[in-house]
Coordinates of C-alpha atoms and ligand atoms in Angstrom, one line a residue:
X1 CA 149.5 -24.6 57.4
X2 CA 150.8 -21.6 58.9
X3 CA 149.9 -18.2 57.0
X4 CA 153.7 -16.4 56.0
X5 CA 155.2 -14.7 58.0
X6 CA 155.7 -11.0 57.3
X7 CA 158.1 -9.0 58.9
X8 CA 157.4 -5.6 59.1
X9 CA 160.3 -3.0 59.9
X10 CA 159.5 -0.2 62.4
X11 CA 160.0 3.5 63.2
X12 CA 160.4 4.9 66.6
X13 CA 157.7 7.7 67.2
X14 CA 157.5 10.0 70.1
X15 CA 153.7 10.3 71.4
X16 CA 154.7 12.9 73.7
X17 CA 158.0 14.5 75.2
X18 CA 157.4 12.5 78.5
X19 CA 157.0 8.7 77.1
X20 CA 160.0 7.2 76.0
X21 CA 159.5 6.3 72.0
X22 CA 157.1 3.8 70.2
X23 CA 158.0 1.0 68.0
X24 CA 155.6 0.9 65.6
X25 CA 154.5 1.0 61.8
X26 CA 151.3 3.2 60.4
X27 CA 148.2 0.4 60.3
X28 CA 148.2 0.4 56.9
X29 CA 150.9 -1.5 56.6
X30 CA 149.7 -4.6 59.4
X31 CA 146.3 -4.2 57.2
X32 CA 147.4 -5.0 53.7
X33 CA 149.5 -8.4 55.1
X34 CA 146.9 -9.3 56.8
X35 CA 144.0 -9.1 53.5
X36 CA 146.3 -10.5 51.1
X37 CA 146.5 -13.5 54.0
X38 CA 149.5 -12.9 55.8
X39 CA 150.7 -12.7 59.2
X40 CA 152.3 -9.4 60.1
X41 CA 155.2 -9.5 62.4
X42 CA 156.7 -6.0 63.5
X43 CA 160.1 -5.7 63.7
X44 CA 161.4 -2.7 66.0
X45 CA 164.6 -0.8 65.5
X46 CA 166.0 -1.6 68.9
X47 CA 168.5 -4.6 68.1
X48 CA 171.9 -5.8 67.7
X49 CA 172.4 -7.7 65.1
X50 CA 172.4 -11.3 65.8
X51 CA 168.7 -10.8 67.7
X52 CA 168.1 -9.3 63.7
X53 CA 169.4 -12.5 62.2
X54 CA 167.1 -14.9 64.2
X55 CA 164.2 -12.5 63.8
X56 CA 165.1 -12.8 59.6
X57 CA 165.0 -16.5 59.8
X58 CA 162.1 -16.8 61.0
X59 CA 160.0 -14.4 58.3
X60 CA 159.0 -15.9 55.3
X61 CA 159.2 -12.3 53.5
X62 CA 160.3 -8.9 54.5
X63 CA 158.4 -5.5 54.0
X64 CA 160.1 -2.5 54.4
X65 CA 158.2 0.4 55.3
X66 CA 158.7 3.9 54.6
X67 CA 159.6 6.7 57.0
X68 CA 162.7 8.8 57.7
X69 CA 165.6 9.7 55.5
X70 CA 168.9 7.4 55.1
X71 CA 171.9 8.8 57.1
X72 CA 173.7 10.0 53.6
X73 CA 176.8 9.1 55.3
X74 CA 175.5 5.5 54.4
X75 CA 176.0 6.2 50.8
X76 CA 179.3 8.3 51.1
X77 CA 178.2 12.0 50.9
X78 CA 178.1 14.4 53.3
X79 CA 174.3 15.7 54.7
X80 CA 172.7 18.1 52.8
X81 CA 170.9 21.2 54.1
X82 CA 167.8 20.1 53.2
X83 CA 168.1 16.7 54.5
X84 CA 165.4 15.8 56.6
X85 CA 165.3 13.0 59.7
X86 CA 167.4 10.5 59.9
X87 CA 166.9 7.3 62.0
X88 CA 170.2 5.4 62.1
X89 CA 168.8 2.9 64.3
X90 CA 166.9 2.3 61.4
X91 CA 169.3 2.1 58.8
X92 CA 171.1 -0.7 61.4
X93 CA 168.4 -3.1 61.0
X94 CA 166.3 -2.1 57.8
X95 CA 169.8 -2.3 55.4
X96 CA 171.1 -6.2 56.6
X97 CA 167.4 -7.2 56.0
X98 CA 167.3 -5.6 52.8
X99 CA 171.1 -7.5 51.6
X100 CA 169.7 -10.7 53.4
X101 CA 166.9 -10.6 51.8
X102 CA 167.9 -10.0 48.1
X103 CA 171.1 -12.6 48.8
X104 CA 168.3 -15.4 50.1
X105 CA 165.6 -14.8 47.6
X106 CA 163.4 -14.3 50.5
X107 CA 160.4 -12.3 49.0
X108 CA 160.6 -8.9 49.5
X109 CA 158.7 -5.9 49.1
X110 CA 160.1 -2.3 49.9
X111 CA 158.0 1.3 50.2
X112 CA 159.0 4.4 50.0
X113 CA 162.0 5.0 52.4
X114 CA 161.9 1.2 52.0
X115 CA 163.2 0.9 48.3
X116 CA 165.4 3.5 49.2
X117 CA 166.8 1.3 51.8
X118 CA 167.2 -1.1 49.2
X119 CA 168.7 0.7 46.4
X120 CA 171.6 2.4 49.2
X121 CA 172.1 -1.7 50.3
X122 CA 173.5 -2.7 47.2
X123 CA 175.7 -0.1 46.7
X124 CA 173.5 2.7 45.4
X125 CA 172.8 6.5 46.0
X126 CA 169.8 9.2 46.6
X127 CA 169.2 12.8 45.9
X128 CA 169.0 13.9 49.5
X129 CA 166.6 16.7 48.6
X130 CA 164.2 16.1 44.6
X131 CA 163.6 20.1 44.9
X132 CA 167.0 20.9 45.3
X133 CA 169.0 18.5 43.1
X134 CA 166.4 18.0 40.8
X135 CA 165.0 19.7 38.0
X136 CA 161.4 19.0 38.2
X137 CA 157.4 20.4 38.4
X138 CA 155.9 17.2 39.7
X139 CA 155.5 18.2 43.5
X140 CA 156.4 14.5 44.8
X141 CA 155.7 16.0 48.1
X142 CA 152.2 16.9 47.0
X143 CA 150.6 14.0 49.2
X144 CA 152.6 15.0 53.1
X145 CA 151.8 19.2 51.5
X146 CA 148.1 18.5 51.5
X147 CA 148.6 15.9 54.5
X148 CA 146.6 12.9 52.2
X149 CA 147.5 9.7 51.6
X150 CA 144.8 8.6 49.4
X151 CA 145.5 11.5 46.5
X152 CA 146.4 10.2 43.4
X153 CA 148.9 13.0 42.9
X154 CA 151.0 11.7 39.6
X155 CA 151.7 9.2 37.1
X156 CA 153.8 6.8 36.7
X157 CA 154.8 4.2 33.7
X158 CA 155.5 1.1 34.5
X159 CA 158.1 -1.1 32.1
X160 CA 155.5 -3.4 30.2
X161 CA 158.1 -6.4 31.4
X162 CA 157.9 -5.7 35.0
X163 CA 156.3 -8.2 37.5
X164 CA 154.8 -5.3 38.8
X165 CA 153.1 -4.0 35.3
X166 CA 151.9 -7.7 35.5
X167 CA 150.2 -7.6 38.8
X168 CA 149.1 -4.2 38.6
X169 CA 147.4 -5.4 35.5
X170 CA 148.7 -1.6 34.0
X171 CA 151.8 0.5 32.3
X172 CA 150.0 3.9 33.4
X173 CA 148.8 4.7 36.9
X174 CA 148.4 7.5 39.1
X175 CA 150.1 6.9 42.5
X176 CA 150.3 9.2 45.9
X177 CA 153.4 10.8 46.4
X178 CA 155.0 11.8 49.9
X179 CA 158.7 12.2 49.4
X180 CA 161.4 14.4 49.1
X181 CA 164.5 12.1 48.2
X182 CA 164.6 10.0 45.2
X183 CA 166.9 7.1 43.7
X184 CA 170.1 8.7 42.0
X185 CA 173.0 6.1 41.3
X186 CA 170.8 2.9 41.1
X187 CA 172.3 -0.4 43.4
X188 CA 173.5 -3.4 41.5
X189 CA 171.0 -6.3 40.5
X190 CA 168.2 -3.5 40.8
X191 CA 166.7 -2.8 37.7
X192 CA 164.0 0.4 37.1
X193 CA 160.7 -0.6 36.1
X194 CA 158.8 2.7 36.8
X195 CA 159.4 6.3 36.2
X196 CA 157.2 9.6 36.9
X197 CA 157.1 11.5 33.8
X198 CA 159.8 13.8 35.4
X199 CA 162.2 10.1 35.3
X200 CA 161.8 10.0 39.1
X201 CA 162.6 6.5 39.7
X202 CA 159.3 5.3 41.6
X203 CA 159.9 1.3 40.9
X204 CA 162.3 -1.0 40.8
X205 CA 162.6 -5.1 41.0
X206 CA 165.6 -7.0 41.8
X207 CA 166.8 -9.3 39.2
X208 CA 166.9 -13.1 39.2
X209 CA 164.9 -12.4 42.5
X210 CA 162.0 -14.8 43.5
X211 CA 159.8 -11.5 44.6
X212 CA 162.0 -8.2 45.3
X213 CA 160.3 -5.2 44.3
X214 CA 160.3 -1.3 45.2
X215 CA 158.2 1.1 44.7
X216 CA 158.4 5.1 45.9
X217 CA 154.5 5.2 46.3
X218 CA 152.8 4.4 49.2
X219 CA 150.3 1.5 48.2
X220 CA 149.5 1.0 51.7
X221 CA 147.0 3.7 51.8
X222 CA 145.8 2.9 48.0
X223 CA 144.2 -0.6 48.5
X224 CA 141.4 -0.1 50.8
X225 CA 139.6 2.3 48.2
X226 CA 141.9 5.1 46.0
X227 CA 143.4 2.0 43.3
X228 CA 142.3 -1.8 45.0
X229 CA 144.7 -3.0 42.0
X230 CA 147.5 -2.6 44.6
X231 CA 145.7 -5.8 46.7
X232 CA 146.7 -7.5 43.9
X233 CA 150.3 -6.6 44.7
X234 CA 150.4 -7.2 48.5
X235 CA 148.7 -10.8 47.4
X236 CA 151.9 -11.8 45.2
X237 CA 154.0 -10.8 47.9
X238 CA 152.4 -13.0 50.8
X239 CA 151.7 -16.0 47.9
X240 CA 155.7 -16.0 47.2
X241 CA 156.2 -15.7 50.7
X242 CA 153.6 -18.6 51.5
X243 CA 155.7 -20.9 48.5
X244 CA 158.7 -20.4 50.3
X245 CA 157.4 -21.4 53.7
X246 CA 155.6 -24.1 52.0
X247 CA 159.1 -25.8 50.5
X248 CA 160.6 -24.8 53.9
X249 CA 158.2 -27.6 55.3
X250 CA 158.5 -30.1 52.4
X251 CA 162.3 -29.6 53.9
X252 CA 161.6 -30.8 57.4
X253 CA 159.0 -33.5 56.4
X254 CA 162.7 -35.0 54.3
Ligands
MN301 MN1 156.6 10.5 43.4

């Protein structure tokens, strides 16, 4: 049987002032799909959206990855000073796959920039700069200020009820931190299941949702050594996935 299909969403990098950009995703990313037994699938910023819609159908479960700030004008305020990049050829692709994916039950697992992709796709908001709007003394930028992905910079606690406290087999880990916007207003049918002690919002899960989670951290450079408890994650997400595409061929064989 065919391993799922994970699609992966891209950014659009510049290698160097000459080349026209890359479409691409850091390897982390390709690497935990394809240990927990998936099949990656990169999907690049670069089309309309009916060419989005036939790339959708044919993943078994979405991952979206982290990366640039969220045109603001997205979720109805104006940019703030500190806002940092923006990728609106981003936000084209990665927020139908995120309302596709929540309205299809299609498993879904968003990081970073990701979950806040998700939360501004059903309807919710972001403080466009922690430091600024934000009355805090966790540095969540700690991890991109020392320029390490594998620091366990601060903890979180997880909702004892959340599918990810499950899977993470814990309420209290220590996760990397790399960002500088945060989940304000939260989007409808998400639900918080994991805060820094600050309240950041650094999980969330959809409800009545096969597999839809969110989380601020970036796992993706935890598994290989810092916390391996995250495999367990990127496992659930290909197994829902792999249900999924398991029913959709009980479907044809009908
Ligand atoms: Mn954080």
């Amino acid at each position: 049987m065919m391993r799922p299909r994970i699609g992966i969403t891209c950014k659009l990098a510049i290698d160097a002032a000459w080349c026209p950009a890359v479409a691409g995703v850091r390897k982390g990313y390709v690497e935990a799909i394809v240990a927990a037994g998936g099949t990656p699938l990169l999907i690049p910023p670069l089309i309309d959206e009916a060419t989005l819609r036939q790339i959708y159908e044919l993943m078994d479960g979405i991952l979206l990855s982290g990366g640039e700030d969220i045109d603001p004008a997205r979720y109805g305020e104006a940019p703030h000073p500190k806002l940092g990049a923006v990728a609106p050829l981003r936000d084209a692709v990665e927020l139908p796959l995120a309302r596709w994916a929540v309205a299809d039950g299609k498993p879904l697992l968003a990081i970073c920039r990701g979950m806040q992709v998700l939360n501004v796709a059903l309807g919710g908001s972001l403080y466009q700069d922690i430091n600024s709007q934000y009355t805090t003394t966790i540095d969540h930028e700690a991890g991109s200020i020392q320029q390490c992905w594998e620091n366990l910079d601060h903890p979180i606690s997880l909702d004892p009820d959340s599918r990810l406290a499950e899977l993470l087999g814990a309420t209290e880990l220590k996760v990397n931190s790399l960002h500088h916007q945060a989940l304000k207003h939260i989007g409808h049918s998400l639900k918080v299941v994991g805060r820094a002690p600050d309240g950041i919002v650094e999980a969330v899960e959809v409800t009545g949702h096969p597999f839809g989670i969110g989380v601020q951290c970036h796992p993706e450079q935890l598994w290989q050594q810092a916390d391996p408890r995250w495999r367990q994650a990127f496992a659930a997400f290909v197994k829902a996935a792999d249900t999924r595409s398991y029913l959709q061929d009980l479907a044809v064989l009908h």
